[in-house]
Tab-separated table of C-alpha atoms in Angstrom:
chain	number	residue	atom	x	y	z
A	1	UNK	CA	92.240	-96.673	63.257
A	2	UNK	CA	92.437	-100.378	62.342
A	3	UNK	CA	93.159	-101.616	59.182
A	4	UNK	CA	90.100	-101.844	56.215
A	5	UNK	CA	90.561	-105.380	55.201
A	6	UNK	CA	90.172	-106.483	58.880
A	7	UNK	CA	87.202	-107.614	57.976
A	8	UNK	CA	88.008	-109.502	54.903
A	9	UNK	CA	87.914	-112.487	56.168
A	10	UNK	CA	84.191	-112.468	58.422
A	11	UNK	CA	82.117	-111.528	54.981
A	12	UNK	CA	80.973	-115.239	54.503
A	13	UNK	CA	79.634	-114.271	58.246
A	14	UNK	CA	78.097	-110.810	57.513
A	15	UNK	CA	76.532	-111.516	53.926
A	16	UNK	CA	73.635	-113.855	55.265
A	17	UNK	CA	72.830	-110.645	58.161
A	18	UNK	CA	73.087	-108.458	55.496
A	19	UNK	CA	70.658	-110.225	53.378
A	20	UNK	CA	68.332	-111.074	55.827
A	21	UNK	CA	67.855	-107.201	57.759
A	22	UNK	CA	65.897	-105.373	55.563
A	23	UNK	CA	68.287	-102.022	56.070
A	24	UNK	CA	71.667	-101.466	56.508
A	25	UNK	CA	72.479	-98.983	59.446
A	26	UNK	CA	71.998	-95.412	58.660
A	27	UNK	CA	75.196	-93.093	57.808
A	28	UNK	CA	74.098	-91.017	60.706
A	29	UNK	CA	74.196	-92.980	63.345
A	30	UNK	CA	77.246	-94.254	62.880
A	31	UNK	CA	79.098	-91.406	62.453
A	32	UNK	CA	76.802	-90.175	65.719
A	33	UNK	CA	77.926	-93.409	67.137
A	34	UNK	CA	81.572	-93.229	66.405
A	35	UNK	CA	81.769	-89.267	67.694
A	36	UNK	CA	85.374	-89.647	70.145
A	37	UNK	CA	82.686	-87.171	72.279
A	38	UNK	CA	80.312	-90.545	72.576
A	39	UNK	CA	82.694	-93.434	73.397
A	40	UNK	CA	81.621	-93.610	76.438
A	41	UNK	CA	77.999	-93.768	76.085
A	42	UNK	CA	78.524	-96.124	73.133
A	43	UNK	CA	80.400	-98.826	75.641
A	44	UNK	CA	78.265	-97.778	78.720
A	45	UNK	CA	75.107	-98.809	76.440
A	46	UNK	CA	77.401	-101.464	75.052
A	47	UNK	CA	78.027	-103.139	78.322
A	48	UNK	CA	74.187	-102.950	79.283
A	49	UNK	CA	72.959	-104.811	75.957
A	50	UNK	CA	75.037	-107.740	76.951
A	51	UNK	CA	73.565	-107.925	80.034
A	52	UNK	CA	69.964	-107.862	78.617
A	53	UNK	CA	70.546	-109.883	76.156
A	54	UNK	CA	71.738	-112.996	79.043
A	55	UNK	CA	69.143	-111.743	80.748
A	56	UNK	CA	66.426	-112.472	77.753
A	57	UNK	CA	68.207	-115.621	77.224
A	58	UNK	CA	68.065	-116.690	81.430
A	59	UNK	CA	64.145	-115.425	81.261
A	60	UNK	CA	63.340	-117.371	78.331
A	61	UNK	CA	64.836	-120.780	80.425
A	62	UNK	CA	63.026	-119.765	83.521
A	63	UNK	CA	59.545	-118.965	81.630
A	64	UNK	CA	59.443	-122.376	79.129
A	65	UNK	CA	61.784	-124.849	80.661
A	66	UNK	CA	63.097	-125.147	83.606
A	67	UNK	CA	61.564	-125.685	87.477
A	68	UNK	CA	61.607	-122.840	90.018
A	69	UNK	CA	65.078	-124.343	91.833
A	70	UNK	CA	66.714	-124.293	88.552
A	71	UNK	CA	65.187	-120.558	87.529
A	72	UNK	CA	66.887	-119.514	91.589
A	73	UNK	CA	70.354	-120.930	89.871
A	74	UNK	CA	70.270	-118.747	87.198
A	75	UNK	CA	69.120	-115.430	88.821
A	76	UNK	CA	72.155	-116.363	91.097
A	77	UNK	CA	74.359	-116.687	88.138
A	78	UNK	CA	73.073	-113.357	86.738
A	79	UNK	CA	73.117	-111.661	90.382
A	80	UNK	CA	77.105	-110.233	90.233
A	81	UNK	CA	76.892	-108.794	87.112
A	82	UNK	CA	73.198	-106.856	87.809
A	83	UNK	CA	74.718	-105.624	90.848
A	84	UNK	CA	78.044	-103.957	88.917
A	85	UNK	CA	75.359	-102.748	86.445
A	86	UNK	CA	72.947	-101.717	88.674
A	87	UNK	CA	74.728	-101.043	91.811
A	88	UNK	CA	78.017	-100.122	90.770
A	89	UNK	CA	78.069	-96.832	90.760
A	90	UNK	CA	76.563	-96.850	94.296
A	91	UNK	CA	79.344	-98.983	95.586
A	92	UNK	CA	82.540	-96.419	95.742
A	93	UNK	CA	82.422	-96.231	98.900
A	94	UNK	CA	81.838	-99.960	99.799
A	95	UNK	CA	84.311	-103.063	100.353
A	96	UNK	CA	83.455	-104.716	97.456
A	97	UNK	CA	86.117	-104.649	94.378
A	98	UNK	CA	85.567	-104.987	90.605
A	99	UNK	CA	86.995	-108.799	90.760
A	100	UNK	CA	84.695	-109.679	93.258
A	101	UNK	CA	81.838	-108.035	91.347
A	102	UNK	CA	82.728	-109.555	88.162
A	103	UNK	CA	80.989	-112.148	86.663
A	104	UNK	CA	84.615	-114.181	86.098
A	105	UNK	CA	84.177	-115.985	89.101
A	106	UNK	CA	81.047	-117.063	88.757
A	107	UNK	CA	81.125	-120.507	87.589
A	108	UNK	CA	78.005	-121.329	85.250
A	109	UNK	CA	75.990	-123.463	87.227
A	110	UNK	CA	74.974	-126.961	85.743
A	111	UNK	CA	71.321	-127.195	84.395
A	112	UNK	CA	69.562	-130.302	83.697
A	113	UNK	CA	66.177	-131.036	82.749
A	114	UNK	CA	64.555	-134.705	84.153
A	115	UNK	CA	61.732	-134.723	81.812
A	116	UNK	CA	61.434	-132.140	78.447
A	117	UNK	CA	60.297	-132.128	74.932
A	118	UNK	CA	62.994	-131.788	72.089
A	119	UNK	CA	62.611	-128.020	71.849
A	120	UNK	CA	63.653	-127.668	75.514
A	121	UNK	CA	66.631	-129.644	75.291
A	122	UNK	CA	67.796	-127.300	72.374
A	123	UNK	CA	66.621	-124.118	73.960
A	124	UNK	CA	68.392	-125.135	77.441
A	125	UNK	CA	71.674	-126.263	75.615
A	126	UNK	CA	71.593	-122.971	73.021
A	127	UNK	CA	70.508	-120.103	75.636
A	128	UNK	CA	72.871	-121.359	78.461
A	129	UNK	CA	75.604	-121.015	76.054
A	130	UNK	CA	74.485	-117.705	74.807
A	131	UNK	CA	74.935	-116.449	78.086
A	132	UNK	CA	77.825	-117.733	79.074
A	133	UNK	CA	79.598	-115.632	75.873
A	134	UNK	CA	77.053	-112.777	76.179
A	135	UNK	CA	78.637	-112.337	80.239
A	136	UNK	CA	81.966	-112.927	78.766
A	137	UNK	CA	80.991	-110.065	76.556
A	138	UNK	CA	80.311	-108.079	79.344
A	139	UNK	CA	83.232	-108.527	81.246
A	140	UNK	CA	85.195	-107.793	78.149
A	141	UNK	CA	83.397	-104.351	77.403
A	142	UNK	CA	84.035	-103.738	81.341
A	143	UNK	CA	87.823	-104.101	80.801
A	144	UNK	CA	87.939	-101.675	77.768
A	145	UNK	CA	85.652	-99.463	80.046
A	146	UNK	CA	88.130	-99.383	82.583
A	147	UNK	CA	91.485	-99.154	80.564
A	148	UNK	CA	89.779	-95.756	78.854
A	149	UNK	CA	88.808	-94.306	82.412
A	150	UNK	CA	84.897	-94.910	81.626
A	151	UNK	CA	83.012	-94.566	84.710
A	152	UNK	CA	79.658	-97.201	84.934
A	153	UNK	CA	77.067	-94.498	84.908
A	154	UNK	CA	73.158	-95.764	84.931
A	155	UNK	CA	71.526	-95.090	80.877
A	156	UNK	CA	68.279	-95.531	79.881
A	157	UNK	CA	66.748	-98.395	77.049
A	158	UNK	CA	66.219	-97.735	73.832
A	159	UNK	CA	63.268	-97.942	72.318
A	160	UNK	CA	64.303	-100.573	69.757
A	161	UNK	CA	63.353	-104.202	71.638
A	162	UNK	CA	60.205	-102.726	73.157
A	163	UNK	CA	58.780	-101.870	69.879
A	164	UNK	CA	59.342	-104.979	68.599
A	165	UNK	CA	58.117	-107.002	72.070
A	166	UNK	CA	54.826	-105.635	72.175
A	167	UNK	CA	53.621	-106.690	68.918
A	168	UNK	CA	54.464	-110.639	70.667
A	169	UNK	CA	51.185	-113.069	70.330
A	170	UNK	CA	49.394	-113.684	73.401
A	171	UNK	CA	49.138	-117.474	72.995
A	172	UNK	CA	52.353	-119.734	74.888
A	173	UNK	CA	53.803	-120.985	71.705
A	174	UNK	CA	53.035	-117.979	69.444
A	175	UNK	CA	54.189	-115.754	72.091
A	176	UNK	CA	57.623	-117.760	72.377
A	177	UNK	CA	58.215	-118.586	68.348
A	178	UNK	CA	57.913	-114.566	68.134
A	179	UNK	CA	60.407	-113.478	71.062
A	180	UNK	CA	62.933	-116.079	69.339
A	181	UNK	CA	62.561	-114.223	66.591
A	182	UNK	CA	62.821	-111.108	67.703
A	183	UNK	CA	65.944	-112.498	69.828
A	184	UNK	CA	67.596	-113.543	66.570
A	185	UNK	CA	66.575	-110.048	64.983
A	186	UNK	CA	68.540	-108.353	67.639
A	187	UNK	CA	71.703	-110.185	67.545
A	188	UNK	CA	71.611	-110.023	63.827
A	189	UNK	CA	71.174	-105.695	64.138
A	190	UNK	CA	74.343	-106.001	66.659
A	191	UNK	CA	76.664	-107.824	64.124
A	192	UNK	CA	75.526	-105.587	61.490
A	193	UNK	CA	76.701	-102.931	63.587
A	194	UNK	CA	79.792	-103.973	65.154
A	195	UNK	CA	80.993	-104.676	61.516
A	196	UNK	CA	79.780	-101.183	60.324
A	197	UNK	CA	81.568	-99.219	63.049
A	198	UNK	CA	85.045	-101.207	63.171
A	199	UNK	CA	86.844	-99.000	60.416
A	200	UNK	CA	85.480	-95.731	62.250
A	201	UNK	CA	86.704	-96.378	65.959
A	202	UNK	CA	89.977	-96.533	68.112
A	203	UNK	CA	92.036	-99.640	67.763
A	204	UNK	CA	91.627	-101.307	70.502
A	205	UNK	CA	87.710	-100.903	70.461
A	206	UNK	CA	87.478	-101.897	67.131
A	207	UNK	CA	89.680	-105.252	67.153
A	208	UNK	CA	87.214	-105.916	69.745
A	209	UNK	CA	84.423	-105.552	67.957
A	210	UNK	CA	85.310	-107.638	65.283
A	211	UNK	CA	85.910	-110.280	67.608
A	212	UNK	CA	82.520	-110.636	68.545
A	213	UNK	CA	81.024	-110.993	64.919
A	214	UNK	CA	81.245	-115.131	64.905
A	215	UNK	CA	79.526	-115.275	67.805
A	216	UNK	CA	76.865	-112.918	67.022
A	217	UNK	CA	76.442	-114.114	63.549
A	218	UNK	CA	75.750	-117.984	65.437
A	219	UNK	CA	73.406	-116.224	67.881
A	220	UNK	CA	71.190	-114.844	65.212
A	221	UNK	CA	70.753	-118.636	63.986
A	222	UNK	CA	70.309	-120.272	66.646
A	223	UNK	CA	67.815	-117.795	67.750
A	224	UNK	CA	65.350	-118.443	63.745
A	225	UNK	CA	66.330	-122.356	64.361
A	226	UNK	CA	65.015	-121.969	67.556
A	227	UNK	CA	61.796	-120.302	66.529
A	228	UNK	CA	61.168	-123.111	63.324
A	229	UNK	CA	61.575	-126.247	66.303
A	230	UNK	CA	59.152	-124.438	68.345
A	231	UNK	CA	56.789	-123.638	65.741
A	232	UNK	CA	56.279	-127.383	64.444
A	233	UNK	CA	54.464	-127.014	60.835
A	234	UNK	CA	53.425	-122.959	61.728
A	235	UNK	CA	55.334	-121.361	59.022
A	236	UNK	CA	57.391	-118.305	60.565
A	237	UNK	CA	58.554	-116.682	57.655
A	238	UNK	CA	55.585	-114.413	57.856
A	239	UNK	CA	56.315	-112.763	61.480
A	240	UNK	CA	59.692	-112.677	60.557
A	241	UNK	CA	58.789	-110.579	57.630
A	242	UNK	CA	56.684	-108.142	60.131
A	243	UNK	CA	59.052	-108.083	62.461
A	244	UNK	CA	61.667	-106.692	60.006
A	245	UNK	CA	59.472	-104.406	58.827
A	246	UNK	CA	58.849	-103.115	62.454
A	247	UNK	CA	62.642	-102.670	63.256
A	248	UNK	CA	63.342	-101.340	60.037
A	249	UNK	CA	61.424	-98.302	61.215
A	250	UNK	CA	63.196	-98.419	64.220
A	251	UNK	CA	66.696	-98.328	62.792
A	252	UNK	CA	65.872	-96.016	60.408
A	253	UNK	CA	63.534	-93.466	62.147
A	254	UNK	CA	65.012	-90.584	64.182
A	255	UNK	CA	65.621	-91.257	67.920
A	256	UNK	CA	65.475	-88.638	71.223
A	257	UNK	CA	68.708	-90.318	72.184
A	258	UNK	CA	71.402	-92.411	71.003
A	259	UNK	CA	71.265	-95.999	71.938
A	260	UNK	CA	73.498	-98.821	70.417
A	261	UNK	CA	70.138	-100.055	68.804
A	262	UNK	CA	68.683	-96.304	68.177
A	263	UNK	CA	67.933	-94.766	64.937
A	264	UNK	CA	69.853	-91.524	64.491
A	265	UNK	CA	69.634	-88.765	66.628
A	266	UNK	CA	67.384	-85.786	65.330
């Protein structure tokens, strides 16, 4: 197991996620979650939330921002990795290796925006960087996947974002303010728990996971900073209240299955 105080020096990174989810993770799903028996559902899960979460971050471009050639450019940039998610455990008997399917040599294409209002410049320049680290996420969790003789197997989603997303506002601005939100919500839950199961899991898995805490931790801001530049004067502090409250009851509310964003398992 890795050492305790590995984490000494990322609390000036956790406190603020701390103090801004209204729960900490329960006891029992993280000792669900850290179960030897459930490594490999906890990566395979792992590996998909990056995905969806560069995935979010590419819909969110190609909804509010960019033009329909630009939108093609990053469903090309997405394609390699879908296809090893999706795909790849269809392709064992195909002529297509892991290097070609990964997502390491796919160059992030160039997007540019000829005419845009502040908040479009920021959410182009934030998200595409977002999802450049959330694919380098993935290929990371793929490697670890591989070196522990995980097979990709297809999972299904949690609950947790859907009950969240379909309490969004209808209106264009509302409707994007409260996915940002939500957005940062999420990334602040995965810090939380990447920091809450490092002293419980193998080595190698948990060194990893502690890597990834400074980049969640600025994901989680740049996700509420997001939200205030879209939302002018509105004042969000009151959806992100609700929306705390509604994944509070998520994290903390038994689940059928379990999920890396799933309340404990009944």
């Amino acid at each position: 197991m890795v050492p305790v105080n590995l984490l000494n020096n990322y609390q000036g990174l956790l406190n603020p996620i701390n103090n801004f989810l209204l729960c900490k993770t329960p006891d029992l799903w993280i000792e669900q979650a850290s179960d030897p028996c459930n490594l490999s559902l906890l990566l395979t899960d792992h590996l998909h939330c990056e995905l969806k979460a560069a995935q979010s971050a590419g819909l969110l471009l190609r909804r509010y921002v960019v033009d329909e050639a630009t939108a093609q450019q990053i469903l090309q940039w997405l394609e390699p990795y879908e296809t090893r998610v999706y795909r790849g455990h269809l392709l064992a008997t195909e002529n297509e290796t892991n290097t070609q399917l990964s997502g390491k040599n796919k160059q992030a294409p160039k997007l540019e925006l000829a005419q845009s209002e502040p908040w479009q410049d920021e959410l182009l320049s934030k998200m595409v960087l977002l999802m450049k680290e959330e694919l380098h996420h993935f290929d990371q969790v793929f490697t670890i996947m591989e070196a522990n003789n995980i097979e990709l197997q297809p999972t299904t989603a949690a609950r947790y974002a859907a009950g969240m997303l379909r309490h969004i506002r209808g209106s264009e601005v509302g409707g994007l303010v409260d996915k940002l939100i939500i957005g940062g919500i999420i990334e602040a839950r995965s810090c939380e728990r990447f920091a809450a199961l490092v002293p419980h899991l193998p080595e190698s898995v948990a060194r990893f996971y502690v890597s990834l805490l400074r980049s969640e931790a600025r994901h989680f801001e740049d996700y509420l900073s997001l939200a205030e530049l879209v939302a002018g004067e509105e004042d969000i502090a009151p959806r992100v209240q609700m929306f705390l409250g509604i994944e509070q009851n998520l994290i903390e509310s038994p689940d059928k299955v379990l999920r890396f964003h799933s309340g404990p398992v009944a």
